[in-house]
Short mmCIF file of C-alpha atoms in Angstrom, two decimals:
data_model
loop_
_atom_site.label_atom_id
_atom_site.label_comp_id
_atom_site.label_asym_id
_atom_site.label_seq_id
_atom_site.Cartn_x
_atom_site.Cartn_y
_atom_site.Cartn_z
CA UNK A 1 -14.16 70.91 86.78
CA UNK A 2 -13.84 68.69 83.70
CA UNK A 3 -17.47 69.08 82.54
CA UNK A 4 -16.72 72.85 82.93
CA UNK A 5 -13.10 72.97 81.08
CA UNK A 6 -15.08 70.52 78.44
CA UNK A 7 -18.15 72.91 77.60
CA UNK A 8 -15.58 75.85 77.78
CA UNK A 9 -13.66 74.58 74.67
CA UNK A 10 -16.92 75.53 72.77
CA UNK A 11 -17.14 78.82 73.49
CA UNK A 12 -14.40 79.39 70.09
CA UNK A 13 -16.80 79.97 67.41
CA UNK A 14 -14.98 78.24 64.49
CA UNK A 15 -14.67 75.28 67.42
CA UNK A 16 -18.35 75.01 68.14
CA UNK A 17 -19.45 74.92 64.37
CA UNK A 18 -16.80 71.70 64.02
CA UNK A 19 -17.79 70.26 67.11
CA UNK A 20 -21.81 70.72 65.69
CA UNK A 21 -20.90 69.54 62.43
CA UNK A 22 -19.14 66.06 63.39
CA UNK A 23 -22.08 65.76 65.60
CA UNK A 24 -24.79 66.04 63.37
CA UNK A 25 -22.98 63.52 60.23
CA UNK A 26 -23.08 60.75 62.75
CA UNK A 27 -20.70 58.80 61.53
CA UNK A 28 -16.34 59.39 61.14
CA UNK A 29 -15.74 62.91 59.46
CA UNK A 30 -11.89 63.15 58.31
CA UNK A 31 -10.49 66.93 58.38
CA UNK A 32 -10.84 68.07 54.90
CA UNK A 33 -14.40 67.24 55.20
CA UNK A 34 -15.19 69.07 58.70
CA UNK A 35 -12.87 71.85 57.35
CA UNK A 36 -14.95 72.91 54.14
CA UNK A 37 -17.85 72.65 56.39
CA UNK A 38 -17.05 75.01 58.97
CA UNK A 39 -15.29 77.23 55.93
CA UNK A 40 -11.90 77.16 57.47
CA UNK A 41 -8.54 76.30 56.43
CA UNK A 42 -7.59 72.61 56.69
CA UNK A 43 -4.62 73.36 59.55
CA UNK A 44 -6.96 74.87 61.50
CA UNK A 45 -9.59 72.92 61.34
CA UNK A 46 -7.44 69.74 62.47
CA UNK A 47 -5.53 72.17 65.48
CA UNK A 48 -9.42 72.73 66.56
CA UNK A 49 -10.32 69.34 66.24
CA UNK A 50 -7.43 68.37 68.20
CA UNK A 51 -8.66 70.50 70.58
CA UNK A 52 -12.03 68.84 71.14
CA UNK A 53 -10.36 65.50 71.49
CA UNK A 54 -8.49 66.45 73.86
CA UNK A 55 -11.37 68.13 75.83
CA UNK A 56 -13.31 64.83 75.35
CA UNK A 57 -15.98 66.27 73.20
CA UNK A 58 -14.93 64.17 70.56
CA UNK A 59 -12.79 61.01 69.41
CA UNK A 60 -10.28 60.34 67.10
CA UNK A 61 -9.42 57.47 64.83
CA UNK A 62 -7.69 56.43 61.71
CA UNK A 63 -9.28 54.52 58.38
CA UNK A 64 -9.13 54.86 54.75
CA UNK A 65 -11.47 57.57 53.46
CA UNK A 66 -11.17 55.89 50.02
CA UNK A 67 -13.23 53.22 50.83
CA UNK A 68 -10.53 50.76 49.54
CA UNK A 69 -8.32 48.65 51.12
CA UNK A 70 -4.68 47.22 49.79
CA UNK A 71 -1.75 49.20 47.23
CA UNK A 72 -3.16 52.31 46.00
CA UNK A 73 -5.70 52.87 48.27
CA UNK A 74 -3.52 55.46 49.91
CA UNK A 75 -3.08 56.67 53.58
CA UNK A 76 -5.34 56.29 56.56
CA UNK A 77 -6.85 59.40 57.66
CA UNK A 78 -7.92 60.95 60.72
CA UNK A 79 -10.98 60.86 61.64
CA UNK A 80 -13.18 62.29 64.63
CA UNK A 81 -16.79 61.19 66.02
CA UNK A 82 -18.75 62.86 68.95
CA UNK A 83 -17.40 60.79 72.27
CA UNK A 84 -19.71 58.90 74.70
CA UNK A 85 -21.00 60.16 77.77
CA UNK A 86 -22.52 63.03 78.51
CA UNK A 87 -21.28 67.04 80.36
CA UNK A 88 -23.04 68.92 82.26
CA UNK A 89 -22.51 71.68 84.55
CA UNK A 90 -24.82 72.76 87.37
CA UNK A 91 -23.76 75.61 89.88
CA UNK A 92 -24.65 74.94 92.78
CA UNK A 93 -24.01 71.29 92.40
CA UNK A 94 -27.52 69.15 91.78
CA UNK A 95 -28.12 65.54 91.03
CA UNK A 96 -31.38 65.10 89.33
CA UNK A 97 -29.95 61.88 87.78
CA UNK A 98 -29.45 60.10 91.09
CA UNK A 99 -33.12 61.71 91.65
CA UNK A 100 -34.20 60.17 88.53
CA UNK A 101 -33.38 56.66 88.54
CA UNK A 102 -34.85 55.95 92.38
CA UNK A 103 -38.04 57.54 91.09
CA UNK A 104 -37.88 54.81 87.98
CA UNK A 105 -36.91 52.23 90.31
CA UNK A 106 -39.58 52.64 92.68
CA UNK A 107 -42.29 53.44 89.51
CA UNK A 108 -41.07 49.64 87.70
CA UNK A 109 -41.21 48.02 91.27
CA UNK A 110 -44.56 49.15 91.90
CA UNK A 111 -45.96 48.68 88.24
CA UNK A 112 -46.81 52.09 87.45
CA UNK A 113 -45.61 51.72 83.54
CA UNK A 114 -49.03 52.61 82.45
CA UNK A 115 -49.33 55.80 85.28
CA UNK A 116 -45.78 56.85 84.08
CA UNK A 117 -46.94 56.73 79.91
CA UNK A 118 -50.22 58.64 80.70
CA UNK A 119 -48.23 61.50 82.53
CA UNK A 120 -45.85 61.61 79.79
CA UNK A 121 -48.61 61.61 77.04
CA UNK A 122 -50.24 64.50 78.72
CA UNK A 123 -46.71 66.35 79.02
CA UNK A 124 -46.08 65.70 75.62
CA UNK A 125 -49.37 67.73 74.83
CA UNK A 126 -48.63 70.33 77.31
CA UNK A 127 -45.31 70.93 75.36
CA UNK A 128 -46.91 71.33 72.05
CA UNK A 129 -48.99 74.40 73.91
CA UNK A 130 -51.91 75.63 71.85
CA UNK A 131 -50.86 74.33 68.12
CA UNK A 132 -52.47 71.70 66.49
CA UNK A 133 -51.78 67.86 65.94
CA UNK A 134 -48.20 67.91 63.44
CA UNK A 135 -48.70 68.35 60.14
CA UNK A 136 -46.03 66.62 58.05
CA UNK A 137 -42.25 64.98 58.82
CA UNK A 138 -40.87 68.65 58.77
CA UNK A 139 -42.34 69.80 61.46
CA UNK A 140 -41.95 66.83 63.31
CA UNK A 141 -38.33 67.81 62.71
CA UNK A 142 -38.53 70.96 64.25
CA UNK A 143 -40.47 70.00 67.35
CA UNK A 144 -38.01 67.15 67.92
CA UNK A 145 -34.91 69.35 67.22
CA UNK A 146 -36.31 71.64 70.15
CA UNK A 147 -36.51 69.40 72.47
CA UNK A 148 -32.80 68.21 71.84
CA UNK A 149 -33.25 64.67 70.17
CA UNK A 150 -30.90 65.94 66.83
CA UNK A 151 -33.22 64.47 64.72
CA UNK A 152 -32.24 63.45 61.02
CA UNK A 153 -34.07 61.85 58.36
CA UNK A 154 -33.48 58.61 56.56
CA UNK A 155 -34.64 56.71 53.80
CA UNK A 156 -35.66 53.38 54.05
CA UNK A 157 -36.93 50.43 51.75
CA UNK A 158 -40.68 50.04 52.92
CA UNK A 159 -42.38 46.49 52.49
CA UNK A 160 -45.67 46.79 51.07
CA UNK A 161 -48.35 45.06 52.46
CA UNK A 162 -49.70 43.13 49.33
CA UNK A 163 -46.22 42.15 48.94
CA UNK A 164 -46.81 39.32 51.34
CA UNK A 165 -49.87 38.58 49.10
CA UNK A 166 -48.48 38.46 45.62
CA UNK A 167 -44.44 39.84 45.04
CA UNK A 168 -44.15 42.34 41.93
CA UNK A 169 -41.58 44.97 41.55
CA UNK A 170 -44.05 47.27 43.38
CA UNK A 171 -43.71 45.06 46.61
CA UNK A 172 -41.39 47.91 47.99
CA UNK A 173 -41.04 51.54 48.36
CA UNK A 174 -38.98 54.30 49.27
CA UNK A 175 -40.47 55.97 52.61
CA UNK A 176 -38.50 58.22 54.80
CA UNK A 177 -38.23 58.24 58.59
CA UNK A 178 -36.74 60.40 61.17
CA UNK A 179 -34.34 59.06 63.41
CA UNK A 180 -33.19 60.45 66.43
CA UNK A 181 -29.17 60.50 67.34
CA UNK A 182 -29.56 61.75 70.85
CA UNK A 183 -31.75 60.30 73.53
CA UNK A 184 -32.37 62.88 76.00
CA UNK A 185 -33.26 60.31 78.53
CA UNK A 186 -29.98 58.34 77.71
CA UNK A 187 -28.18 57.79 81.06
CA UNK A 188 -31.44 56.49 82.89
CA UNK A 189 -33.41 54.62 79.96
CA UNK A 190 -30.13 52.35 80.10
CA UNK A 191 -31.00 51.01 83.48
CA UNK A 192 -34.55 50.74 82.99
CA UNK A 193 -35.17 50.78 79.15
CA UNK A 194 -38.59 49.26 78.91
CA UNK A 195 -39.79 51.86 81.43
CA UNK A 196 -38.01 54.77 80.30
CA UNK A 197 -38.41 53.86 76.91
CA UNK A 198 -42.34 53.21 77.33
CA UNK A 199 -42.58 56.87 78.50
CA UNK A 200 -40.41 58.45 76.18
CA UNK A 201 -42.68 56.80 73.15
CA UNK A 202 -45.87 58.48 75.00
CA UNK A 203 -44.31 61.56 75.58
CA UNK A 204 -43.43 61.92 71.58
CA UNK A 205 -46.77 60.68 71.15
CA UNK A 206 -48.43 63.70 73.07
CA UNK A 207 -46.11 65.98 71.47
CA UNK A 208 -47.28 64.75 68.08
CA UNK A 209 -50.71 65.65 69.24
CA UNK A 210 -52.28 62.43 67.67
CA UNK A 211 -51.31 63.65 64.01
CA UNK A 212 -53.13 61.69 60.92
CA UNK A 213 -49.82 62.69 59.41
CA UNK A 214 -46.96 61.33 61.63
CA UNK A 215 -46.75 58.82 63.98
CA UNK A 216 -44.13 57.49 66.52
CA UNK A 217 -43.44 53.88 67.49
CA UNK A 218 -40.51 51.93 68.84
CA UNK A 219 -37.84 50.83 66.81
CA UNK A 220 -34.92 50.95 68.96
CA UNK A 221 -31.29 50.83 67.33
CA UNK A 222 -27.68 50.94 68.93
CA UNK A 223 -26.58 54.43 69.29
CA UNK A 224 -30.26 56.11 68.78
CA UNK A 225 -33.12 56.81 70.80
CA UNK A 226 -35.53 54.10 70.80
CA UNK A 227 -38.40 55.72 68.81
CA UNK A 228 -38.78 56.27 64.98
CA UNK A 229 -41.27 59.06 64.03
CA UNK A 230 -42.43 58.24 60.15
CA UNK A 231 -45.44 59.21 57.93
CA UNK A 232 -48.80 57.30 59.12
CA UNK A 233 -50.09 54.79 57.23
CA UNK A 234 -53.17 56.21 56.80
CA UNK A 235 -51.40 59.53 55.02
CA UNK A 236 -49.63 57.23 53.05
CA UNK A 237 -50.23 57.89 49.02
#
């Protein structure tokens, strides 16, 4: 009944466009900030807020917004952050997670990491349907979006290669990448992350469709899903 109560408290417009926008900053959003994004008044913002704290959809802390510390730097603020874990609701009841992880268990026991990657690949094209290999970051963005990975993109200093050779002030260069805040595969890849992990990289890889202009490869971070999608290096200018 939680999980239900939980995904209920969206169901308040002005509520869900908060709850999406705290989400999506990845990082602490104070209420004057979450406020002017959803177009609302301040009070309400923090009495919805509030709310989705106390539904668990979010957490709260305090720190200076100021970014200074010591006399003057004025008052901590409150600040909320999309909470750990994960709702769901499924009526009748159904446990596809518990389904899940035996499956994974029994696929790393037996060695089928490679069997597991090619099925994904193959899904990963099967979800792209009839359209062609992506064509640029954007529309890596969109295809990731859809399949719920709440993509974002990030820039990045870029070694380049003939900076090992000879260092100039052209050894590096801005590139940008798209990380991914959301692993859809979360609650399983954290028992078996090399073989959940292995599969999700081939399954972004089929989705891709083998692009000349993206490409996806493991870079796994706290927080984040485990694969980084940037520009290929042979599309590089």
């Amino acid at each position: 009944m939680e999980d239900i109560e939980a995904i209920a408290a969206l169901q308040d417009p002005v509520r869900r466009r908060l709850y999406e926008y705290v989400v999506a900053q990845g990082r602490d959003v104070g209420r004057n900030e979450a406020a002017e994004a959803a177009g609302v008044a301040r009070t309400l913002a923090a009495h919805h807020l509030d709310r989705l704290t106390e539904a668990g959809l979010l957490e709260s802390g305090s720190r200076r917004l100021t970014g200074r510390s010591g006399p003057g730097a004025g008052r901590p603020a409150k600040v909320y952050r999309r909470a750990p874990g994960e709702r769901s609701v499924s009526l009748p009841a159904r446990d596809y997670r518990t389904a899940a992880e035996l499956l994974a268990e029994a696929a790393e026991l037996a060695g089928l990491d490679a069997g597991l990657c090619a099925a994904a690949r193959r899904r990963g094209e099967s979800l792209r349907e009839a359209t062609g290999p992506c064509g640029s970051l954007e529309e890596a963005m969109e295809l990731l979006a859809a399949r719920g990975y709440e993509p974002h993109l990030e820039a990045v200093e870029a070694a380049d290669a003939a900076g090992a050779v000879e260092a100039s002030a052209d050894a590096t260069a801005a590139a940008t990448v798209i990380r991914m805040r959301n692993c859809p595969f979360h609650a399983v890849a954290e028992r078996f992350p090399p073989l959940v992990c292995g599969m999700n990289l081939a399954l972004l890889e089929g989705l891709l469709g083998g692009s000349d202009a993206v490409r996806a490869r493991m870079d796994a971070r706290p927080g984040e899903c485990c694969v980084v999608v940037e520009p290929s290096k042979n599309n590089d200018h």
